[in-house]
């Protein structure tokens, strides 16, 4: 496809306001893209490379302005380009406002292949090109989509000494051959500002519309009820999730139809977008799924490990290749994985005693290119694997979480995060308390039946919301523990201030270490005023800061409210009970929820 034709299509799409119309125009562009289908499917979205491909242009705005300026003529500078940008606010319009193509001398000087392109040969004469006043008609250049794609590859591949020159020269070469209409989209592609209203969903729908026909596989009666579009779109979406490559999916749909899309599989060595989590509560999780898969939330950096049986690659959450920076993970995979696999997990920094170190420590290691061995001695990295996308020849994206976790434990014999499936709030709560006590960030709650949705921040993975507010509450009672904790006060009755009185609102037993239990017992025992069985009444003397998930209306406590998932944060040594939170504040917080 000529790049001029691409630019013309892009203009048409930009002018279209209706979503359906846009899909139709994108579908037409894909249908006419012939051999350039993969590139057109990406370029229309402003993507230069497939999603799994981590190459980047490494071209900042100023380099792009320089290339435009150089192609625009000796009297134009990068500052002029920037000035025009300040006026118009849009790089495509700026690029389209220049007349390119006259810089034959400089093109030769620039030395790139494109710089010696045919517009320089055919249209090098300024007088000729100014015939239409705009550097030639859109079809006047012979720049093709393939050449533009190859130039971007050359720019992305430039490395080391002189690489900036290669990038600048290659861009200059393209602009110097471009008509204004072409330059508009070249500039937008280079700077990642395509913005013609085409997102991934549009291309997905267009692929289904152009290359798939639901009616091939469906009986006539069904066609009348529903046109089958949703099924086709779902097939394209699922192939996109697996391949992370719009170009490949478009080609597959064109050449092999629905069957080809259904057969597509993950490739070890091509990173998959990570499934993401949104904030949520235990209440949300249990209301939605009846039972929740609970895991520790590790405070590290996301990694995806691809092991093909021989070699191992490690990718970051952004699918960058971080293999060289994290040799421990490669060693871990090679020692403990007994089959080819794609494993999802968290890389955590650990201290000498195996305790988790803060997140900043893993960052010191993550993108490290030099001195890896030296740094490795200071901060050691370990894997906490929590998911498995592929194991021993089988893709698992469509398998439920619990099954994926089982497969994970089968193929990886160390470093697998524990998964608790529970419907009991108490059990989940104590899992969270253990995780916090061990120095982790908290817990993740996952739908045990959910499939793996790459790149989705859906409702199937919830990161337990940290407490938004804490309350300072007075300890008015407690319970002696059991067994080895019989000598310690364990569960603490909390009250909110109500004028001179204190009204109970809940009990807290979570978030307290064994050491703290001893300290709290020493602190509270002198204030015991009455005992009955294991229950004690306390004089209101001590204030606890307490986190919680929600305040509920409840007849259980005298305040009329109860805290859901209360968690001990600290003793407010600086506060006397009259300064503790009032029932009024509790009421207000409950209303605001
Ligand atoms: P956030 O970065 O706050 O959106 O939280 C989600 C991130 O938590 C994920 O991308 C992972 O890097 C990290 N994480 C830690 N532990 C887990 C786990 N058990 N399951 C999923 N993600 C986890």
Coordinates of C-alpha atoms and ligand atoms in Angstrom, one line a residue:
X1 CA 0.0 0.0 0.0
X2 CA 1.3 3.5 -0.8
X3 CA 1.8 5.6 2.2
X4 CA -0.3 8.3 0.5
X5 CA -3.2 5.9 0.4
X6 CA -2.7 5.1 4.0
X7 CA -2.7 8.8 4.8
X8 CA -5.9 9.3 2.8
X9 CA -7.7 6.5 4.7
X10 CA -6.4 7.9 8.0
X11 CA -7.9 11.3 7.1
X12 CA -11.2 9.8 6.3
X13 CA -11.2 7.9 9.6
X14 CA -10.2 11.0 11.5
X15 CA -13.2 12.9 10.0
X16 CA -15.7 10.2 10.8
X17 CA -17.5 10.8 14.1
X18 CA -19.7 7.7 14.5
X19 CA -18.0 4.7 16.1
X20 CA -19.7 2.3 13.7
X21 CA -18.6 4.4 10.7
X22 CA -15.1 4.3 12.0
X23 CA -15.2 0.5 12.3
X24 CA -16.5 0.4 8.7
X25 CA -13.7 2.6 7.4
X26 CA -11.0 0.7 9.3
X27 CA -12.5 -2.5 7.9
X28 CA -12.2 -1.1 4.4
X29 CA -8.6 -0.1 5.0
X30 CA -7.7 -3.6 6.2
X31 CA -9.4 -5.2 3.3
X32 CA -7.3 -3.2 0.9
X33 CA -4.1 -3.5 2.7
X34 CA -2.9 -6.6 0.9
X35 CA 0.6 -7.6 2.0
X36 CA 0.8 -4.6 4.4
X37 CA -2.2 -5.8 6.5
X38 CA -0.2 -6.4 9.7
X39 CA 1.4 -3.0 9.5
X40 CA -1.8 -1.1 8.6
X41 CA -3.6 -2.9 11.5
X42 CA -1.0 -1.4 13.8
X43 CA -0.3 2.0 12.2
X44 CA -4.0 2.9 12.3
X45 CA -3.8 2.6 16.1
X46 CA -0.5 4.5 16.2
X47 CA 1.4 1.3 17.1
X48 CA 4.7 0.8 15.5
X49 CA 5.5 -2.7 16.7
X50 CA 3.4 -5.7 17.9
X51 CA 2.4 -5.5 21.5
X52 CA 4.8 -8.3 22.6
X53 CA 7.7 -6.6 20.8
X54 CA 9.5 -4.3 23.2
X55 CA 11.4 -2.3 20.6
X56 CA 11.0 1.4 20.8
X57 CA 12.0 4.2 18.4
X58 CA 13.9 6.1 21.0
X59 CA 13.0 9.4 19.2
X60 CA 12.2 12.3 21.4
X61 CA 10.3 15.3 20.2
X62 CA 13.4 17.4 19.6
X63 CA 15.0 14.8 17.3
X64 CA 11.7 14.6 15.3
X65 CA 11.6 18.4 15.1
X66 CA 15.2 18.4 13.8
X67 CA 14.4 15.9 11.1
X68 CA 11.3 17.9 10.0
X69 CA 13.3 21.1 10.0
X70 CA 16.1 19.6 7.9
X71 CA 13.6 18.2 5.4
X72 CA 11.8 21.5 5.3
X73 CA 14.8 23.5 4.1
X74 CA 18.0 25.2 5.1
X75 CA 16.2 28.2 6.5
X76 CA 14.0 26.1 8.9
X77 CA 15.2 25.2 12.3
X78 CA 13.9 22.8 15.0
X79 CA 12.9 25.9 17.0
X80 CA 10.7 27.1 14.1
X81 CA 9.0 23.7 14.2
X82 CA 8.5 24.0 17.9
X83 CA 7.1 27.5 17.5
X84 CA 4.6 26.3 14.9
X85 CA 3.7 23.5 17.2
X86 CA 3.0 26.0 20.0
X87 CA 0.6 27.8 17.6
X88 CA -1.2 24.8 16.2
X89 CA -0.9 22.4 19.1
X90 CA -0.6 19.4 16.8
X91 CA 2.5 17.9 15.3
X92 CA 0.7 16.4 12.2
X93 CA -0.6 19.8 11.2
X94 CA 2.9 21.3 11.7
X95 CA 4.5 18.6 9.5
X96 CA 1.9 19.1 6.9
X97 CA 2.5 22.9 6.8
X98 CA 6.0 22.5 5.3
X99 CA 7.1 21.8 1.8
X100 CA 9.4 18.9 1.8
X101 CA 11.5 17.2 -0.8
X102 CA 13.9 19.8 -1.9
X103 CA 16.8 18.7 0.3
X104 CA 18.7 16.6 -2.2
X105 CA 22.0 17.8 -1.2
X106 CA 21.4 17.3 2.5
X107 CA 19.8 14.0 1.7
X108 CA 22.9 12.7 0.1
X109 CA 24.8 14.2 3.0
X110 CA 22.5 12.4 5.4
X111 CA 23.4 9.1 3.8
X112 CA 20.3 7.1 4.7
X113 CA 18.8 4.9 1.9
X114 CA 15.5 6.8 2.2
X115 CA 17.4 10.0 2.0
X116 CA 18.2 9.1 -1.6
X117 CA 14.6 8.2 -2.3
X118 CA 12.8 8.9 -5.4
X119 CA 11.1 12.2 -4.6
X120 CA 14.6 13.6 -4.4
X121 CA 15.2 12.1 -7.8
X122 CA 11.9 12.9 -9.3
X123 CA 10.9 16.0 -7.5
X124 CA 14.2 17.4 -6.4
X125 CA 13.5 20.5 -8.3
X126 CA 11.7 22.9 -6.0
X127 CA 10.2 24.7 -8.9
X128 CA 8.5 21.5 -10.1
X129 CA 7.2 20.5 -6.8
X130 CA 5.8 23.8 -6.0
X131 CA 3.4 23.4 -9.0
X132 CA 0.6 22.5 -6.6
X133 CA 2.1 24.6 -3.9
X134 CA 2.1 21.7 -1.4
X135 CA 5.0 19.6 -2.4
X136 CA 3.1 17.3 -4.8
X137 CA -0.2 15.6 -4.8
X138 CA -0.7 12.8 -2.2
X139 CA -0.1 10.3 -4.9
X140 CA 2.9 12.2 -6.1
X141 CA 5.4 10.3 -3.9
X142 CA 6.1 6.7 -4.0
X143 CA 6.7 6.2 -0.3
X144 CA 5.1 2.9 0.7
X145 CA 3.8 1.7 4.0
X146 CA 6.4 -1.1 3.9
X147 CA 9.2 1.4 3.5
X148 CA 7.9 3.5 6.4
X149 CA 7.7 0.3 8.5
X150 CA 11.3 -0.7 7.5
X151 CA 12.5 2.8 8.3
X152 CA 11.0 2.6 11.8
X153 CA 12.7 -0.8 12.3
X154 CA 16.0 0.8 11.3
X155 CA 15.5 3.7 13.7
X156 CA 14.6 1.2 16.5
X157 CA 17.6 -0.9 15.8
X158 CA 20.1 2.0 15.9
X159 CA 22.5 1.5 18.8
X160 CA 25.8 2.8 20.2
X161 CA 28.0 5.5 18.8
X162 CA 26.3 7.4 15.9
X163 CA 22.9 6.0 16.6
X164 CA 21.4 9.4 17.0
X165 CA 22.6 10.3 13.6
X166 CA 21.1 7.2 12.1
X167 CA 17.8 8.0 13.7
X168 CA 17.8 11.6 12.6
X169 CA 18.9 10.7 9.1
X170 CA 16.4 8.0 8.7
X171 CA 13.5 10.2 9.8
X172 CA 14.8 13.0 7.7
X173 CA 14.9 10.6 4.7
X174 CA 11.2 9.8 5.2
X175 CA 10.1 13.4 5.7
X176 CA 12.1 14.5 2.7
X177 CA 10.2 12.1 0.5
X178 CA 6.8 12.9 2.0
X179 CA 3.9 15.0 0.7
X180 CA 2.2 17.2 3.3
X181 CA -0.6 14.6 3.7
X182 CA 2.0 11.9 4.3
X183 CA 4.1 14.0 6.6
X184 CA 1.1 14.6 8.8
X185 CA 0.9 10.9 9.7
X186 CA 4.6 10.2 9.7
X187 CA 5.1 12.9 12.4
X188 CA 2.1 11.5 14.4
X189 CA 3.4 8.0 14.2
X190 CA 6.9 9.0 15.2
X191 CA 5.7 10.8 18.2
X192 CA 3.0 8.3 19.2
X193 CA 0.2 10.8 18.6
X194 CA -1.8 9.1 15.9
X195 CA -5.1 10.0 17.6
X196 CA -7.6 9.3 14.8
X197 CA -10.0 7.7 17.1
X198 CA -8.9 4.1 16.4
X199 CA -8.2 2.0 19.4
X200 CA -7.7 -1.7 19.9
X201 CA -11.4 -2.4 20.1
X202 CA -12.0 -0.7 16.7
X203 CA -9.4 -2.8 15.0
X204 CA -10.7 -5.9 16.7
X205 CA -14.2 -5.2 15.5
X206 CA -13.0 -4.3 12.0
X207 CA -11.0 -7.6 11.7
X208 CA -14.1 -9.5 12.6
X209 CA -16.2 -7.5 10.1
X210 CA -13.8 -7.8 7.2
X211 CA -12.4 -11.3 7.4
X212 CA -14.8 -13.4 9.3
X213 CA -18.2 -14.6 8.3
X214 CA -20.4 -16.0 11.0
X215 CA -22.8 -17.5 8.6
X216 CA -20.2 -20.0 7.3
X217 CA -20.6 -22.1 10.4
X218 CA -24.2 -21.3 11.5
X219 CA -27.5 -22.8 10.6
X220 CA -30.0 -20.5 8.9
X221 CA -32.4 -20.4 11.8
X222 CA -29.7 -19.1 14.2
X223 CA -28.7 -16.4 11.8
X224 CA -32.1 -14.8 12.0
X225 CA -32.0 -14.4 15.8
X226 CA -28.6 -13.0 16.1
X227 CA -26.1 -12.2 13.4
X228 CA -23.2 -13.9 15.2
X229 CA -21.0 -10.7 15.3
X230 CA -20.5 -11.0 19.1
X231 CA -19.0 -14.5 18.7
X232 CA -16.7 -13.4 15.9
X233 CA -15.5 -10.4 17.9
X234 CA -14.9 -12.6 20.9
X235 CA -12.8 -15.0 18.8
X236 CA -10.7 -12.1 17.6
X237 CA -10.4 -10.7 21.1
X238 CA -9.3 -14.1 22.5
X239 CA -6.6 -14.5 19.7
X240 CA -5.4 -11.0 20.5
X241 CA -5.0 -11.8 24.1
X242 CA -3.0 -14.9 23.2
X243 CA -0.8 -13.3 20.6
X244 CA -0.7 -9.7 21.7
X245 CA -0.3 -8.9 18.0
X246 CA -3.0 -7.2 16.0
X247 CA -1.0 -7.7 12.7
X248 CA -0.8 -11.5 13.2
X249 CA -4.4 -11.8 14.2
X250 CA -5.6 -9.8 11.2
X251 CA -3.5 -12.0 8.9
X252 CA -4.7 -15.2 10.5
X253 CA -8.3 -14.1 10.3
X254 CA -7.8 -13.3 6.6
X255 CA -6.0 -16.5 5.7
X256 CA -7.6 -19.1 8.0
X257 CA -10.8 -17.6 9.3
X258 CA -12.4 -18.5 12.6
X259 CA -10.6 -21.9 12.8
X260 CA -7.2 -20.2 12.5
X261 CA -8.1 -17.9 15.4
X262 CA -9.3 -20.7 17.6
X263 CA -6.1 -22.6 17.0
X264 CA -3.7 -19.8 17.9
X265 CA -1.5 -20.5 20.9
X266 CA 0.9 -18.8 23.2
X267 CA 4.6 -18.8 22.3
X268 CA 7.1 -19.2 25.0
X269 CA 9.4 -16.2 24.6
X270 CA 6.7 -13.8 23.6
X271 CA 5.5 -11.9 26.6
X272 CA 1.8 -11.7 27.4
X273 CA 0.2 -8.6 28.9
X274 CA -0.1 -9.1 32.6
X275 CA -3.6 -9.4 34.2
X276 CA -4.2 -6.6 36.6
X277 CA -6.1 -6.0 39.8
X278 CA -8.4 -3.3 41.0
X279 CA -9.1 -2.2 44.5
X280 CA -11.7 -4.1 46.4
X281 CA -12.8 -5.4 49.8
X282 CA -13.3 -8.8 51.3
X283 CA -17.0 -8.0 51.4
X284 CA -17.0 -7.3 47.6
X285 CA -15.2 -10.5 47.0
X286 CA -17.5 -12.8 49.0
X287 CA -20.6 -11.0 47.7
X288 CA -19.5 -11.6 44.2
X289 CA -18.0 -15.1 44.2
X290 CA -19.1 -16.8 47.5
X291 CA -15.6 -17.9 48.1
X292 CA -12.3 -16.1 47.4
X293 CA -8.8 -17.3 46.5
X294 CA -6.6 -15.4 48.9
X295 CA -2.9 -14.7 48.3
X296 CA -0.2 -12.6 49.9
X297 CA 0.3 -9.4 48.0
X298 CA 4.1 -9.2 47.6
X299 CA 5.7 -5.8 47.5
X300 CA 8.0 -6.3 44.5
X301 CA 7.9 -6.0 40.8
X302 CA 5.8 -8.1 38.4
X303 CA 7.7 -10.6 36.3
X304 CA 6.8 -13.1 33.7
X305 CA 9.1 -16.0 33.3
X306 CA 9.3 -17.8 29.9
X307 CA 11.2 -21.1 30.0
X308 CA 11.3 -23.2 26.9
X309 CA 13.0 -26.2 28.4
X310 CA 16.5 -24.9 27.8
X311 CA 16.7 -21.2 28.1
X312 CA 14.8 -18.7 30.2
X313 CA 13.7 -15.1 29.7
X314 CA 12.3 -12.7 32.2
X315 CA 9.9 -9.9 31.3
X316 CA 8.7 -6.9 33.3
X317 CA 5.1 -5.8 33.6
X318 CA 5.7 -3.6 30.6
X319 CA 7.0 -6.6 28.7
X320 CA 10.6 -5.3 28.8
X321 CA 13.2 -8.0 28.7
X322 CA 14.9 -7.9 32.2
X323 CA 16.6 -11.3 32.0
X324 CA 20.1 -10.0 32.4
X325 CA 19.3 -7.9 35.4
X326 CA 17.8 -10.8 37.4
X327 CA 20.0 -13.9 37.1
X328 CA 18.6 -15.4 40.3
X329 CA 15.2 -15.8 38.6
X330 CA 16.8 -17.5 35.6
X331 CA 18.7 -19.8 37.9
X332 CA 15.5 -20.4 39.9
X333 CA 13.5 -21.3 36.8
X334 CA 16.2 -23.6 35.4
X335 CA 16.6 -25.4 38.7
X336 CA 12.9 -25.7 39.7
X337 CA 10.9 -25.8 36.5
X338 CA 10.6 -29.2 35.1
X339 CA 8.8 -28.4 31.9
X340 CA 8.5 -25.5 29.4
X341 CA 6.3 -22.9 31.0
X342 CA 5.1 -19.3 31.2
X343 CA 5.0 -18.3 34.9
X344 CA 3.5 -15.1 36.3
X345 CA 4.7 -13.7 39.6
X346 CA 6.4 -11.1 41.6
X347 CA 10.2 -10.6 42.0
X348 CA 10.9 -9.6 45.6
X349 CA 14.0 -8.3 47.2
X350 CA 14.9 -10.2 50.4
X351 CA 17.4 -9.4 53.1
X352 CA 19.9 -11.9 54.5
X353 CA 17.4 -13.3 56.9
X354 CA 14.9 -13.9 54.1
X355 CA 12.6 -11.1 55.3
X356 CA 11.1 -9.0 52.5
X357 CA 12.8 -5.7 51.8
X358 CA 11.0 -2.6 50.7
X359 CA 9.9 -2.1 47.1
X360 CA 12.7 0.4 46.4
X361 CA 15.3 -2.3 46.8
X362 CA 13.9 -4.4 43.9
X363 CA 13.9 -1.3 41.7
X364 CA 17.7 -1.0 42.3
X365 CA 18.0 -4.4 40.6
X366 CA 15.3 -4.4 38.1
X367 CA 16.6 -2.6 35.0
X368 CA 20.2 -2.9 36.0
X369 CA 22.6 -3.4 33.0
X370 CA 26.0 -3.2 34.7
X371 CA 27.4 -4.5 38.0
X372 CA 24.7 -7.0 38.3
X373 CA 26.9 -9.5 40.2
X374 CA 28.1 -6.9 42.7
X375 CA 24.6 -5.6 43.4
X376 CA 23.3 -9.1 43.7
X377 CA 25.4 -9.5 46.8
X378 CA 23.7 -6.5 48.4
X379 CA 20.1 -7.2 47.4
X380 CA 19.0 -10.6 46.6
X381 CA 16.0 -11.3 44.4
X382 CA 13.5 -14.2 44.8
X383 CA 10.5 -15.3 42.9
X384 CA 7.0 -15.5 44.3
X385 CA 5.1 -17.2 41.5
X386 CA 1.3 -16.9 41.6
X387 CA 0.1 -17.9 38.1
X388 CA 0.8 -20.1 35.2
X389 CA -0.2 -19.3 31.6
X390 CA 1.4 -22.2 29.9
X391 CA 2.7 -25.5 31.1
X392 CA 4.3 -28.2 29.1
X393 CA 2.7 -27.6 25.8
X394 CA -0.7 -26.6 27.2
X395 CA -2.0 -23.0 27.2
X396 CA -3.9 -22.3 30.4
X397 CA -5.4 -18.8 29.8
X398 CA -8.9 -20.3 29.7
X399 CA -8.5 -22.6 32.7
X400 CA -9.8 -21.5 36.0
X401 CA -7.4 -19.9 38.5
X402 CA -7.4 -22.8 40.9
X403 CA -6.5 -25.2 38.0
X404 CA -3.7 -22.8 36.8
X405 CA -2.4 -22.7 40.3
X406 CA -2.4 -26.5 40.6
X407 CA -0.5 -26.8 37.3
X408 CA 1.9 -24.1 38.6
X409 CA 2.7 -26.2 41.7
X410 CA 3.2 -29.3 39.5
X411 CA 5.7 -27.7 37.2
X412 CA 7.5 -25.4 39.7
X413 CA 8.7 -27.0 42.9
X414 CA 9.9 -23.9 44.8
X415 CA 8.9 -20.3 45.1
X416 CA 5.1 -20.8 44.5
X417 CA 2.9 -18.5 46.5
X418 CA 0.4 -20.2 48.8
X419 CA -3.3 -20.0 47.7
X420 CA -6.1 -20.2 50.2
X421 CA -9.6 -20.7 48.9
X422 CA -12.0 -19.6 51.6
X423 CA -15.6 -18.4 52.2
X424 CA -14.9 -17.5 55.8
X425 CA -14.2 -13.9 56.5
X426 CA -12.3 -14.8 59.7
X427 CA -10.0 -17.1 57.9
X428 CA -9.3 -14.4 55.2
X429 CA -8.8 -11.9 57.9
X430 CA -6.2 -14.0 59.7
X431 CA -4.4 -14.7 56.4
X432 CA -4.2 -10.9 55.9
X433 CA -2.9 -10.4 59.5
X434 CA -0.2 -13.0 58.9
X435 CA 0.8 -11.4 55.6
X436 CA 1.0 -8.0 57.2
X437 CA 2.9 -9.3 60.2
X438 CA 5.4 -11.0 57.9
X439 CA 6.0 -7.5 56.4
X440 CA 4.0 -7.9 53.1
X441 CA 1.8 -5.3 51.6
X442 CA -1.5 -7.1 52.3
X443 CA -3.6 -9.6 50.3
X444 CA -5.0 -10.2 46.9
X445 CA -8.5 -11.6 46.5
X446 CA -9.1 -13.5 43.3
X447 CA -12.1 -15.2 41.8
X448 CA -11.2 -18.9 42.0
X449 CA -13.1 -19.7 38.8
X450 CA -11.8 -16.8 36.7
X451 CA -9.7 -17.2 33.5
X452 CA -6.5 -15.2 32.9
X453 CA -7.4 -12.0 31.0
X454 CA -4.2 -10.5 29.7
X455 CA -4.0 -6.7 30.1
X456 CA -7.3 -6.5 31.9
X457 CA -7.9 -4.7 35.1
X458 CA -11.2 -6.5 35.7
X459 CA -13.3 -7.5 38.7
X460 CA -11.7 -10.9 39.1
X461 CA -8.5 -9.8 40.9
X462 CA -8.9 -7.4 43.8
X463 CA -6.2 -5.9 45.8
X464 CA -7.5 -5.5 49.3
X465 CA -8.1 -1.8 49.7
X466 CA -5.9 -0.3 52.4
X467 CA -7.8 1.3 55.2
X468 CA -9.0 4.7 54.0
X469 CA -9.4 6.1 57.4
X470 CA -8.4 4.9 60.8
X471 CA -10.3 5.4 64.1
X472 CA -8.9 6.2 67.5
X473 CA -11.0 4.1 69.8
X474 CA -10.9 3.4 73.5
X475 CA -10.2 -0.1 74.8
X476 CA -12.9 -0.9 77.3
X477 CA -12.6 -4.6 77.5
X478 CA -10.5 -7.6 76.5
X479 CA -10.4 -11.4 76.4
X480 CA -7.7 -13.7 77.8
X481 CA -6.3 -15.9 75.0
X482 CA -6.3 -19.6 74.8
X483 CA -3.6 -22.3 75.0
X484 CA -0.2 -20.9 74.9
X485 CA -1.7 -17.4 74.9
X486 CA -3.8 -18.0 78.1
X487 CA -1.5 -15.5 79.9
X488 CA -2.1 -12.8 77.4
X489 CA -5.0 -10.5 76.6
X490 CA -5.8 -11.2 73.0
X491 CA -9.1 -9.7 71.7
X492 CA -9.7 -6.1 72.6
X493 CA -13.2 -4.5 72.9
X494 CA -13.2 -1.0 71.3
X495 CA -15.5 1.9 72.1
X496 CA -16.2 5.3 70.7
X497 CA -16.7 8.3 72.9
X498 CA -20.2 9.5 73.4
X499 CA -20.1 12.6 75.7
X500 CA -18.8 11.2 79.0
X501 CA -19.7 7.7 78.1
X502 CA -18.1 5.0 75.9
X503 CA -20.2 2.9 73.4
X504 CA -18.8 -0.3 72.1
X505 CA -18.3 -0.7 68.4
X506 CA -16.2 -3.9 67.8
X507 CA -13.4 -6.2 68.7
X508 CA -9.9 -6.2 67.3
X509 CA -7.6 -9.2 67.3
X510 CA -5.8 -8.9 64.0
X511 CA -2.6 -7.1 63.1
X512 CA -1.0 -7.7 66.4
X513 CA 2.3 -9.6 66.7
X514 CA 3.1 -11.9 69.6
X515 CA 5.6 -9.4 70.9
X516 CA 2.9 -6.6 70.8
X517 CA 0.5 -8.9 72.7
X518 CA 2.9 -9.1 75.6
X519 CA 3.3 -5.3 75.6
X520 CA -0.4 -4.7 75.3
X521 CA -1.1 -7.1 78.2
X522 CA 1.4 -5.3 80.4
X523 CA -0.2 -2.0 79.4
X524 CA -3.8 -3.0 80.0
X525 CA -3.7 -5.4 82.9
X526 CA -3.4 -2.7 85.5
X527 CA -6.8 -1.2 84.3
X528 CA -8.8 -4.4 84.7
X529 CA -11.9 -3.6 86.8
X530 CA -13.9 -6.8 86.5
X531 CA -13.5 -10.3 85.2
X532 CA -15.9 -13.0 84.2
X533 CA -14.6 -16.2 82.5
X534 CA -12.1 -15.0 79.9
X535 CA -13.7 -11.6 79.6
X536 CA -12.4 -8.6 81.4
X537 CA -13.7 -5.1 81.7
X538 CA -11.2 -2.3 81.5
X539 CA -11.1 1.2 82.8
X540 CA -11.1 3.5 79.7
X541 CA -7.4 4.5 79.7
X542 CA -5.8 3.3 76.5
X543 CA -6.5 4.4 72.9
X544 CA -5.9 2.2 69.9
X545 CA -5.7 3.4 66.4
X546 CA -7.7 0.9 64.3
X547 CA -8.1 0.4 60.6
X548 CA -11.3 -1.2 59.1
X549 CA -12.9 -2.0 55.9
X550 CA -16.4 -0.7 56.5
X551 CA -18.6 0.6 59.3
X552 CA -21.9 -1.2 59.4
X553 CA -25.1 -0.6 61.4
X554 CA -25.3 -3.4 63.9
X555 CA -27.3 -4.3 67.0
X556 CA -24.4 -6.3 68.4
X557 CA -22.7 -3.3 70.0
X558 CA -24.1 -0.4 72.1
X559 CA -23.0 2.2 69.6
X560 CA -25.4 0.7 67.0
X561 CA -22.4 0.2 64.7
X562 CA -19.8 -2.5 64.0
X563 CA -16.5 -2.3 62.3
X564 CA -15.9 -4.8 59.5
X565 CA -12.4 -6.3 59.5
X566 CA -11.0 -4.1 62.2
X567 CA -7.2 -4.2 62.3
X568 CA -4.8 -2.9 65.0
X569 CA -2.5 -0.2 63.8
X570 CA -0.9 1.3 66.9
X571 CA -1.4 2.4 70.5
X572 CA -2.1 6.2 70.5
X573 CA 0.3 6.9 73.4
X574 CA -0.2 10.6 72.7
X575 CA -4.0 10.5 73.2
X576 CA -6.1 10.3 76.3
X577 CA -9.6 8.7 76.0
X578 CA -11.5 12.1 76.0
X579 CA -9.6 12.8 72.8
X580 CA -10.6 9.5 71.1
X581 CA -13.0 9.5 68.2
X582 CA -16.6 10.3 69.0
X583 CA -19.7 8.4 68.0
X584 CA -20.6 11.5 65.9
X585 CA -17.5 10.9 63.8
X586 CA -18.3 7.3 63.4
X587 CA -21.8 8.2 62.3
X588 CA -20.4 10.7 59.7
X589 CA -17.9 8.2 58.4
X590 CA -20.6 5.5 58.1
X591 CA -22.8 8.0 56.1
X592 CA -20.0 9.0 53.8
X593 CA -19.2 5.4 52.8
Ligands
LIG1 P1 -0.9 -2.6 42.1 O1 0.5 -2.5 41.5 O2 -1.0 -1.9 43.4 O3 -1.9 -2.3 41.0 O4 -1.1 -4.1 42.5 C1 -1.1 -5.1 41.5 C2 0.3 -5.7 41.5 O5 0.5 -6.4 42.7 C3 0.5 -6.8 40.4 O6 0.7 -6.2 39.2 C4 1.7 -7.5 41.0 O7 2.9 -6.9 40.5 C5 1.6 -7.3 42.5 N1 1.3 -8.6 43.2 C6 1.9 -8.9 44.4 N2 1.5 -10.1 44.8 C7 0.5 -10.5 43.9 C8 -0.3 -11.7 43.8 N3 -0.3 -12.6 44.7 N4 -1.1 -11.8 42.8 C9 -1.2 -10.8 41.8 N5 -0.4 -9.7 41.9 C10 0.4 -9.5 42.9

